[in-house]
Structure formats: C-alpha cells, structure tokens
Amino acid sequence: MVQIEQIYPSLTWRIRQETMYPDQSLDFVKLEDDFDGIHFGLYVNHHLTGVVSLFQNEHNYQFRKLAILPHQQGKGFGTALLNYILNFCKIQNATSIWCNARVNAKEFYAKFDFSEMNQTFTKNEIHYLIMELQF
Ligand SMILES: CC(C)(COP(=O)(O)OP(=O)(O)OC[C@H]1O[C@@H](n2cnc3c(N)ncnc32)[C@H](O)[C@@H]1OP(=O)(O)O)[C@@H](O)C(=O)NCCC(=O)NCCS
C-alpha cells in the first residue's frame, strides 16, 4: 500500500541523509529554510520511504531533496512523489517549478518534460544543473 501525505520538516531528514548523503551527519541535510517549506512523504506499508520538499516564491516553486530510500528505488515511487507535487503545484495555480538536479538524475526529470536551463554548478563534489517545468 502506497500513500503520500504532507509531513513535518524533521521527518525528511533521516531519508535525505540515508539516501543522498550517507557519509554525512543528520545536521548536514537540514536546510535553513526547512520550516518555511511544504514537505511530503511517501509511505510504503506505513513505512516512510521517500520525501520531497517544496518552497514557494509567488507562483514559482522550487523542489528540493527528492529522495527514495536506496533499497526502494526503481519501483516507481520517485515518479509517484514527483507527480504528486506537480499536481499540488497546479492546484495552487503555479506557473512553473524548478530544481537543482544532480546531473546523474537529469534523465529522470526529462521524463517529466523538465528542461535544462543552461546553468550548472558543483557543490560538495556533486554536479548540478537547473531544470524547470512551465505549467
Ligand atoms: C532519483 C530518484 C528520486 C528516482 O526515484 P525512483 O523511485 O528510483 O524512480 P522511478 O522508479 O520512479 O523511476 C522512473 C524512471 O526514471 C528512471 N530513473 C530513476 N532514477 C534515475 C536516474 N538517477 N537517472 C536516470 N533515470 C532514472 C527509471 O529507470 C525509470 O525509467 P523507466 O520509466 O524507463 O523504467 C531516486 O532514485 C533517488 O532518490 N535517487 C538518489 C537521490 C537523488 O539523486 N535524488 C535526486 C536529486 S536531484
């Protein structure tokens, strides 16, 4: 059974850390503006398995830290969570949504028609590019 619901910011931290920065501390994955964001969790049989965080700037949204626990990747859960927030943004009358995508995940976002914005950067030795979707 798969369920997606809005969750407290602090619930995202363990999944972010285990999935995206397994060699770092829990504090490392906390965002300064976490308490200004809207956070969603995907539960598989009542176990928190994936998270994503949304940050609003007028009609534009940024999503950050989309993460599905490693042993549950490749089963459609990332797709389900991303589709959920895309629908959420549309309901909120968003005009666009963007993310700093890890370069090695850009094909995943391309499946949702996100476009590459020609801006790249490197942080903590991870390469990123900005990807955006207009509604
Ligand atoms: C990227 C991530 C969120 C995708 O979630 P997922 O549940 O594994 O993905 P899904 O099972 O929904 O995959 C959907 C499709 O995207 C593809 N895909 C998944 N991850 C991909 C990746 N990193 N790069 C390219 N394609 C990817 C799948 O092969 C699948 O393709 P198909 O439809 O042709 O079979 C997840 O793998 C993850 O948490 N990765 C580590 C953290 C990370 O990189 N987060 C993104 C930061 S920008």
Short mmCIF file of N, CA and C and ligand atoms in Angstrom, two decimals:
data_model
loop_
_atom_site.label_atom_id
_atom_site.label_comp_id
_atom_site.label_asym_id
_atom_site.label_seq_id
_atom_site.Cartn_x
_atom_site.Cartn_y
_atom_site.Cartn_z
N MET A 1 0.84 -1.20 0.00
CA MET A 1 0.00 0.00 0.00
C MET A 1 0.88 1.26 0.00
N VAL A 2 0.63 2.15 -0.93
CA VAL A 2 1.43 3.37 -1.06
C VAL A 2 0.55 4.58 -0.76
N GLN A 3 1.05 5.44 0.13
CA GLN A 3 0.31 6.66 0.47
C GLN A 3 1.27 7.85 0.46
N ILE A 4 0.78 9.00 0.01
CA ILE A 4 1.58 10.22 0.04
C ILE A 4 0.83 11.24 0.88
N GLU A 5 1.54 11.87 1.80
CA GLU A 5 0.89 12.90 2.63
C GLU A 5 1.88 13.97 3.05
N GLN A 6 1.33 15.11 3.47
CA GLN A 6 2.19 16.19 3.95
C GLN A 6 2.76 15.79 5.31
N ILE A 7 4.05 16.10 5.52
CA ILE A 7 4.71 15.68 6.76
C ILE A 7 5.47 16.84 7.40
N TYR A 8 5.84 16.66 8.67
CA TYR A 8 6.67 17.66 9.37
C TYR A 8 8.06 17.71 8.74
N PRO A 9 8.67 18.92 8.73
CA PRO A 9 10.01 19.06 8.14
C PRO A 9 11.01 18.04 8.69
N SER A 10 10.99 17.82 9.99
CA SER A 10 12.01 16.97 10.61
C SER A 10 11.93 15.52 10.13
N LEU A 11 10.77 15.11 9.62
CA LEU A 11 10.64 13.73 9.14
C LEU A 11 11.42 13.49 7.85
N THR A 12 11.77 14.57 7.17
CA THR A 12 12.51 14.39 5.90
C THR A 12 13.98 14.06 6.15
N TRP A 13 14.51 14.43 7.30
CA TRP A 13 15.96 14.45 7.48
C TRP A 13 16.62 13.08 7.38
N ARG A 14 16.03 12.08 8.02
CA ARG A 14 16.67 10.75 8.01
C ARG A 14 16.70 10.17 6.59
N ILE A 15 15.59 10.34 5.86
CA ILE A 15 15.54 9.78 4.50
C ILE A 15 16.52 10.53 3.60
N ARG A 16 16.57 11.86 3.73
CA ARG A 16 17.55 12.64 2.96
C ARG A 16 18.97 12.15 3.23
N GLN A 17 19.27 12.00 4.51
CA GLN A 17 20.64 11.65 4.89
C GLN A 17 21.01 10.25 4.38
N GLU A 18 20.14 9.28 4.63
CA GLU A 18 20.45 7.89 4.23
C GLU A 18 20.55 7.75 2.71
N THR A 19 19.73 8.53 1.99
CA THR A 19 19.65 8.37 0.53
C THR A 19 20.69 9.21 -0.20
N MET A 20 20.85 10.47 0.24
CA MET A 20 21.63 11.41 -0.57
C MET A 20 23.03 11.67 0.00
N TYR A 21 23.17 11.63 1.31
CA TYR A 21 24.46 11.93 1.94
C TYR A 21 24.77 10.92 3.05
N PRO A 22 24.89 9.63 2.68
CA PRO A 22 25.07 8.60 3.71
C PRO A 22 26.33 8.78 4.55
N ASP A 23 27.31 9.54 4.03
CA ASP A 23 28.56 9.72 4.78
C ASP A 23 28.56 10.98 5.65
N GLN A 24 27.45 11.70 5.63
CA GLN A 24 27.37 12.95 6.39
C GLN A 24 26.46 12.77 7.62
N SER A 25 26.48 13.78 8.47
CA SER A 25 25.64 13.73 9.67
C SER A 25 24.21 14.15 9.33
N LEU A 26 23.31 13.93 10.27
CA LEU A 26 21.92 14.34 10.07
C LEU A 26 21.84 15.86 9.95
N ASP A 27 22.66 16.57 10.73
CA ASP A 27 22.64 18.04 10.67
C ASP A 27 22.98 18.56 9.28
N PHE A 28 23.81 17.83 8.56
CA PHE A 28 24.26 18.27 7.24
C PHE A 28 23.10 18.43 6.27
N VAL A 29 22.06 17.64 6.42
CA VAL A 29 20.97 17.64 5.43
C VAL A 29 19.83 18.59 5.80
N LYS A 30 19.95 19.26 6.96
CA LYS A 30 18.89 20.20 7.35
C LYS A 30 19.07 21.49 6.55
N LEU A 31 17.97 22.03 6.03
CA LEU A 31 18.03 23.27 5.26
C LEU A 31 17.62 24.43 6.15
N GLU A 32 18.28 25.57 5.93
CA GLU A 32 17.99 26.75 6.74
C GLU A 32 16.50 27.12 6.68
N ASP A 33 15.91 26.97 5.49
CA ASP A 33 14.50 27.36 5.35
C ASP A 33 13.54 26.17 5.40
N ASP A 34 13.98 25.06 6.00
CA ASP A 34 13.09 23.89 6.09
C ASP A 34 11.73 24.22 6.71
N PHE A 35 11.74 25.11 7.69
CA PHE A 35 10.47 25.37 8.36
C PHE A 35 9.58 26.34 7.58
N ASP A 36 10.07 26.83 6.43
CA ASP A 36 9.24 27.64 5.53
C ASP A 36 8.72 26.79 4.37
N GLY A 37 9.11 25.53 4.32
CA GLY A 37 8.75 24.68 3.19
C GLY A 37 7.51 23.84 3.45
N ILE A 38 7.08 23.18 2.39
CA ILE A 38 5.97 22.21 2.48
C ILE A 38 6.60 20.87 2.13
N HIS A 39 6.41 19.90 3.00
CA HIS A 39 7.13 18.63 2.84
C HIS A 39 6.15 17.48 2.66
N PHE A 40 6.54 16.55 1.80
CA PHE A 40 5.67 15.41 1.52
C PHE A 40 6.45 14.11 1.73
N GLY A 41 5.73 13.11 2.23
CA GLY A 41 6.33 11.81 2.44
C GLY A 41 5.55 10.74 1.71
N LEU A 42 6.27 9.77 1.17
CA LEU A 42 5.63 8.61 0.54
C LEU A 42 5.83 7.42 1.48
N TYR A 43 4.73 6.83 1.86
CA TYR A 43 4.76 5.68 2.77
C TYR A 43 4.47 4.40 2.00
N VAL A 44 5.28 3.38 2.23
CA VAL A 44 5.01 2.05 1.68
C VAL A 44 4.70 1.15 2.86
N ASN A 45 3.50 0.62 2.88
CA ASN A 45 3.04 -0.19 4.02
C ASN A 45 3.34 0.51 5.34
N HIS A 46 3.04 1.78 5.39
CA HIS A 46 3.18 2.61 6.60
C HIS A 46 4.62 2.97 6.96
N HIS A 47 5.59 2.58 6.12
CA HIS A 47 6.99 2.97 6.38
C HIS A 47 7.35 4.17 5.51
N LEU A 48 7.88 5.21 6.13
CA LEU A 48 8.30 6.38 5.37
C LEU A 48 9.47 5.97 4.47
N THR A 49 9.28 6.13 3.16
CA THR A 49 10.20 5.57 2.17
C THR A 49 10.79 6.62 1.24
N GLY A 50 10.06 7.74 1.07
CA GLY A 50 10.53 8.80 0.18
C GLY A 50 10.05 10.14 0.66
N VAL A 51 10.83 11.17 0.34
CA VAL A 51 10.45 12.53 0.76
C VAL A 51 10.78 13.52 -0.34
N VAL A 52 10.12 14.67 -0.26
CA VAL A 52 10.46 15.80 -1.13
C VAL A 52 9.97 17.08 -0.44
N SER A 53 10.67 18.19 -0.72
CA SER A 53 10.36 19.45 -0.04
C SER A 53 10.13 20.54 -1.08
N LEU A 54 9.06 21.30 -0.86
CA LEU A 54 8.66 22.35 -1.81
C LEU A 54 8.79 23.72 -1.16
N PHE A 55 9.30 24.68 -1.94
CA PHE A 55 9.47 26.05 -1.44
C PHE A 55 8.83 27.00 -2.45
N GLN A 56 7.95 27.84 -1.94
CA GLN A 56 7.16 28.71 -2.81
C GLN A 56 7.76 30.10 -2.90
N ASN A 57 7.78 30.64 -4.13
CA ASN A 57 8.12 32.04 -4.35
C ASN A 57 7.06 32.58 -5.31
N GLU A 58 6.03 33.18 -4.75
CA GLU A 58 4.85 33.62 -5.52
C GLU A 58 4.30 32.43 -6.33
N HIS A 59 4.29 32.53 -7.68
CA HIS A 59 3.71 31.43 -8.46
C HIS A 59 4.75 30.43 -8.94
N ASN A 60 5.94 30.59 -8.40
CA ASN A 60 7.02 29.70 -8.80
C ASN A 60 7.41 28.84 -7.59
N TYR A 61 7.62 27.55 -7.84
CA TYR A 61 8.00 26.64 -6.75
C TYR A 61 9.35 26.00 -7.06
N GLN A 62 10.12 25.81 -6.01
CA GLN A 62 11.34 25.01 -6.13
C GLN A 62 11.12 23.72 -5.33
N PHE A 63 11.50 22.58 -5.89
CA PHE A 63 11.50 21.40 -5.02
C PHE A 63 12.94 21.00 -4.76
N ARG A 64 13.15 20.47 -3.57
CA ARG A 64 14.49 20.11 -3.14
C ARG A 64 14.47 18.74 -2.46
N LYS A 65 15.62 18.07 -2.55
CA LYS A 65 15.84 16.85 -1.76
C LYS A 65 14.77 15.78 -1.99
N LEU A 66 14.51 15.53 -3.28
CA LEU A 66 13.67 14.38 -3.62
C LEU A 66 14.52 13.13 -3.37
N ALA A 67 14.05 12.27 -2.52
CA ALA A 67 14.87 11.10 -2.15
C ALA A 67 13.98 9.90 -1.86
N ILE A 68 14.34 8.79 -2.49
CA ILE A 68 13.68 7.49 -2.22
C ILE A 68 14.75 6.58 -1.62
N LEU A 69 14.45 5.94 -0.52
CA LEU A 69 15.45 5.08 0.14
C LEU A 69 16.06 4.11 -0.88
N PRO A 70 17.38 3.92 -0.80
CA PRO A 70 18.08 3.14 -1.84
C PRO A 70 17.44 1.79 -2.17
N HIS A 71 17.04 1.03 -1.15
CA HIS A 71 16.52 -0.31 -1.46
C HIS A 71 15.13 -0.28 -2.07
N GLN A 72 14.53 0.91 -2.14
CA GLN A 72 13.19 1.02 -2.74
C GLN A 72 13.20 1.80 -4.05
N GLN A 73 14.38 2.12 -4.55
CA GLN A 73 14.45 2.87 -5.81
C GLN A 73 14.11 1.96 -7.00
N GLY A 74 13.70 2.60 -8.09
CA GLY A 74 13.41 1.85 -9.31
C GLY A 74 12.08 1.12 -9.30
N LYS A 75 11.21 1.51 -8.36
CA LYS A 75 9.90 0.83 -8.27
C LYS A 75 8.75 1.80 -8.56
N GLY A 76 9.08 2.98 -9.08
CA GLY A 76 8.03 3.94 -9.43
C GLY A 76 7.67 4.91 -8.32
N PHE A 77 8.35 4.82 -7.16
CA PHE A 77 7.96 5.69 -6.04
C PHE A 77 8.40 7.14 -6.28
N GLY A 78 9.58 7.33 -6.89
CA GLY A 78 10.02 8.69 -7.22
C GLY A 78 9.06 9.34 -8.20
N THR A 79 8.62 8.57 -9.17
CA THR A 79 7.64 9.07 -10.14
C THR A 79 6.35 9.47 -9.44
N ALA A 80 5.88 8.63 -8.53
CA ALA A 80 4.63 8.91 -7.83
C ALA A 80 4.74 10.19 -7.00
N LEU A 81 5.87 10.36 -6.32
CA LEU A 81 6.05 11.53 -5.46
C LEU A 81 6.18 12.80 -6.30
N LEU A 82 6.92 12.72 -7.39
CA LEU A 82 7.07 13.91 -8.24
C LEU A 82 5.74 14.27 -8.89
N ASN A 83 5.00 13.26 -9.39
CA ASN A 83 3.68 13.56 -9.96
C ASN A 83 2.77 14.21 -8.93
N TYR A 84 2.88 13.75 -7.69
CA TYR A 84 2.02 14.30 -6.62
C TYR A 84 2.29 15.79 -6.43
N ILE A 85 3.58 16.18 -6.37
CA ILE A 85 3.85 17.61 -6.14
C ILE A 85 3.58 18.44 -7.39
N LEU A 86 3.71 17.84 -8.57
CA LEU A 86 3.35 18.59 -9.78
C LEU A 86 1.86 18.92 -9.76
N ASN A 87 1.05 17.94 -9.37
CA ASN A 87 -0.39 18.19 -9.27
C ASN A 87 -0.70 19.21 -8.18
N PHE A 88 0.01 19.09 -7.05
CA PHE A 88 -0.17 20.03 -5.95
C PHE A 88 0.09 21.46 -6.44
N CYS A 89 1.19 21.65 -7.18
CA CYS A 89 1.55 22.98 -7.67
C CYS A 89 0.50 23.50 -8.65
N LYS A 90 0.01 22.62 -9.50
CA LYS A 90 -1.02 23.05 -10.47
C LYS A 90 -2.27 23.52 -9.73
N ILE A 91 -2.64 22.79 -8.68
CA ILE A 91 -3.83 23.16 -7.90
C ILE A 91 -3.62 24.52 -7.23
N GLN A 92 -2.36 24.83 -6.89
CA GLN A 92 -2.03 26.13 -6.26
C GLN A 92 -1.84 27.23 -7.31
N ASN A 93 -2.16 26.93 -8.56
CA ASN A 93 -2.00 27.90 -9.67
C ASN A 93 -0.55 28.30 -9.90
N ALA A 94 0.36 27.39 -9.70
CA ALA A 94 1.77 27.68 -10.00
C ALA A 94 1.95 27.85 -11.50
N THR A 95 2.91 28.69 -11.87
CA THR A 95 3.23 28.84 -13.30
C THR A 95 4.44 28.00 -13.69
N SER A 96 5.29 27.70 -12.69
CA SER A 96 6.47 26.90 -13.00
C SER A 96 7.03 26.24 -11.75
N ILE A 97 7.86 25.23 -11.99
CA ILE A 97 8.54 24.55 -10.88
C ILE A 97 9.96 24.23 -11.35
N TRP A 98 10.93 24.34 -10.45
CA TRP A 98 12.32 24.09 -10.85
C TRP A 98 13.07 23.37 -9.74
N CYS A 99 14.23 22.86 -10.11
CA CYS A 99 15.08 22.20 -9.11
C CYS A 99 16.54 22.29 -9.54
N ASN A 100 17.41 22.16 -8.58
CA ASN A 100 18.82 21.93 -8.85
C ASN A 100 18.96 20.42 -8.96
N ALA A 101 19.06 19.94 -10.19
CA ALA A 101 19.08 18.49 -10.41
C ALA A 101 20.51 17.96 -10.39
N ARG A 102 20.71 16.85 -9.71
CA ARG A 102 22.00 16.18 -9.84
C ARG A 102 22.12 15.75 -11.31
N VAL A 103 23.29 16.02 -11.89
CA VAL A 103 23.45 15.72 -13.31
C VAL A 103 23.12 14.26 -13.61
N ASN A 104 23.45 13.36 -12.65
CA ASN A 104 23.19 11.95 -12.93
C ASN A 104 21.71 11.58 -12.79
N ALA A 105 20.86 12.56 -12.44
CA ALA A 105 19.42 12.28 -12.38
C ALA A 105 18.65 13.06 -13.44
N LYS A 106 19.37 13.72 -14.36
CA LYS A 106 18.65 14.62 -15.27
C LYS A 106 17.70 13.88 -16.21
N GLU A 107 18.05 12.62 -16.58
CA GLU A 107 17.14 11.86 -17.46
C GLU A 107 15.82 11.55 -16.74
N PHE A 108 15.92 11.39 -15.43
CA PHE A 108 14.69 11.16 -14.65
C PHE A 108 13.74 12.35 -14.82
N TYR A 109 14.28 13.57 -14.67
CA TYR A 109 13.43 14.77 -14.78
C TYR A 109 12.99 15.03 -16.22
N ALA A 110 13.82 14.63 -17.17
CA ALA A 110 13.45 14.82 -18.57
C ALA A 110 12.18 14.03 -18.91
N LYS A 111 11.98 12.92 -18.22
CA LYS A 111 10.75 12.12 -18.45
C LYS A 111 9.50 12.91 -18.11
N PHE A 112 9.65 13.93 -17.24
CA PHE A 112 8.50 14.75 -16.83
C PHE A 112 8.46 16.07 -17.61
N ASP A 113 9.27 16.12 -18.68
CA ASP A 113 9.33 17.31 -19.55
C ASP A 113 9.99 18.52 -18.91
N PHE A 114 10.80 18.30 -17.86
CA PHE A 114 11.63 19.39 -17.34
C PHE A 114 12.68 19.73 -18.40
N SER A 115 12.99 21.04 -18.54
CA SER A 115 14.02 21.49 -19.49
C SER A 115 15.28 21.91 -18.74
N GLU A 116 16.41 21.69 -19.39
CA GLU A 116 17.68 22.15 -18.81
C GLU A 116 17.80 23.65 -19.01
N MET A 117 18.21 24.37 -17.95
CA MET A 117 18.23 25.83 -18.01
C MET A 117 19.62 26.42 -18.30
N ASN A 118 20.56 25.56 -18.69
CA ASN A 118 21.88 26.09 -19.06
C ASN A 118 22.66 26.70 -17.90
N GLN A 119 22.30 26.32 -16.68
CA GLN A 119 23.06 26.80 -15.52
C GLN A 119 23.55 25.57 -14.76
N THR A 120 24.84 25.46 -14.62
CA THR A 120 25.39 24.30 -13.92
C THR A 120 26.29 24.78 -12.77
N PHE A 121 26.45 23.94 -11.77
CA PHE A 121 27.37 24.26 -10.68
C PHE A 121 27.76 22.98 -9.96
N THR A 122 28.77 23.11 -9.15
CA THR A 122 29.25 21.95 -8.39
C THR A 122 29.29 22.30 -6.92
N LYS A 123 28.73 21.43 -6.09
CA LYS A 123 28.73 21.66 -4.64
C LYS A 123 29.03 20.34 -3.95
N ASN A 124 29.92 20.36 -2.97
CA ASN A 124 30.32 19.13 -2.28
C ASN A 124 30.67 18.01 -3.28
N GLU A 125 31.34 18.40 -4.34
CA GLU A 125 31.80 17.47 -5.38
C GLU A 125 30.67 16.81 -6.17
N ILE A 126 29.47 17.35 -6.06
CA ILE A 126 28.35 16.81 -6.84
C ILE A 126 27.99 17.85 -7.91
N HIS A 127 27.81 17.40 -9.16
CA HIS A 127 27.50 18.31 -10.26
C HIS A 127 25.98 18.46 -10.39
N TYR A 128 25.57 19.70 -10.58
CA TYR A 128 24.13 20.01 -10.67
C TYR A 128 23.84 20.82 -11.92
N LEU A 129 22.60 20.75 -12.36
CA LEU A 129 22.10 21.70 -13.35
C LEU A 129 20.68 22.09 -12.96
N ILE A 130 20.29 23.30 -13.38
CA ILE A 130 18.94 23.75 -13.07
C ILE A 130 17.99 23.22 -14.13
N MET A 131 16.88 22.63 -13.66
CA MET A 131 15.87 22.13 -14.59
C MET A 131 14.52 22.73 -14.19
N GLU A 132 13.74 23.08 -15.20
CA GLU A 132 12.48 23.80 -14.93
C GLU A 132 11.36 23.24 -15.80
N LEU A 133 10.16 23.30 -15.24
CA LEU A 133 8.96 22.90 -15.98
C LEU A 133 7.96 24.05 -15.90
N GLN A 134 7.48 24.49 -17.07
CA GLN A 134 6.43 25.52 -17.11
C GLN A 134 5.08 24.81 -17.16
N PHE A 135 4.12 25.32 -16.41
CA PHE A 135 2.78 24.69 -16.46
C PHE A 135 1.93 25.34 -17.54
C1 LIG B 1 16.17 9.90 -8.48
C2 LIG B 1 15.12 9.18 -7.63
C3 LIG B 1 14.31 10.16 -6.81
C4 LIG B 1 14.17 8.44 -8.62
O1 LIG B 1 13.21 7.71 -7.86
P1 LIG B 1 12.90 6.18 -8.21
O2 LIG B 1 11.76 5.74 -7.37
O3 LIG B 1 14.17 5.41 -8.09
O4 LIG B 1 12.49 6.32 -9.74
P2 LIG B 1 11.32 5.55 -10.52
O5 LIG B 1 11.31 4.12 -10.13
O6 LIG B 1 10.06 6.31 -10.37
O7 LIG B 1 11.91 5.70 -12.00
C5 LIG B 1 11.18 6.22 -13.08
C6 LIG B 1 12.03 6.15 -14.31
O8 LIG B 1 13.18 7.00 -14.16
C7 LIG B 1 14.37 6.25 -14.30
N1 LIG B 1 15.34 6.74 -13.32
C8 LIG B 1 15.28 6.63 -12.00
N2 LIG B 1 16.36 7.20 -11.43
C9 LIG B 1 17.10 7.68 -12.44
C10 LIG B 1 18.33 8.37 -12.51
N3 LIG B 1 19.02 8.70 -11.41
N4 LIG B 1 18.79 8.72 -13.73
C11 LIG B 1 18.11 8.40 -14.85
N5 LIG B 1 16.93 7.74 -14.85
C12 LIG B 1 16.44 7.39 -13.66
C13 LIG B 1 13.98 4.81 -14.04
O9 LIG B 1 14.87 3.94 -14.70
C14 LIG B 1 12.59 4.76 -14.60
O10 LIG B 1 12.65 4.62 -16.01
P3 LIG B 1 11.53 3.79 -16.82
O11 LIG B 1 10.25 4.52 -16.58
O12 LIG B 1 12.02 3.88 -18.22
O13 LIG B 1 11.55 2.44 -16.23
C15 LIG B 1 15.75 8.11 -6.70
O14 LIG B 1 16.42 7.15 -7.48
C16 LIG B 1 16.69 8.69 -5.67
O15 LIG B 1 16.28 9.03 -4.56
N6 LIG B 1 17.99 8.77 -6.01
C17 LIG B 1 19.02 9.24 -5.08
C18 LIG B 1 18.83 10.69 -4.69
C19 LIG B 1 18.77 11.58 -5.89
O16 LIG B 1 19.59 11.51 -6.81
N7 LIG B 1 17.77 12.46 -5.86
C20 LIG B 1 17.57 13.43 -6.89
C21 LIG B 1 18.40 14.61 -6.59
S1 LIG B 1 18.29 15.78 -7.88
#
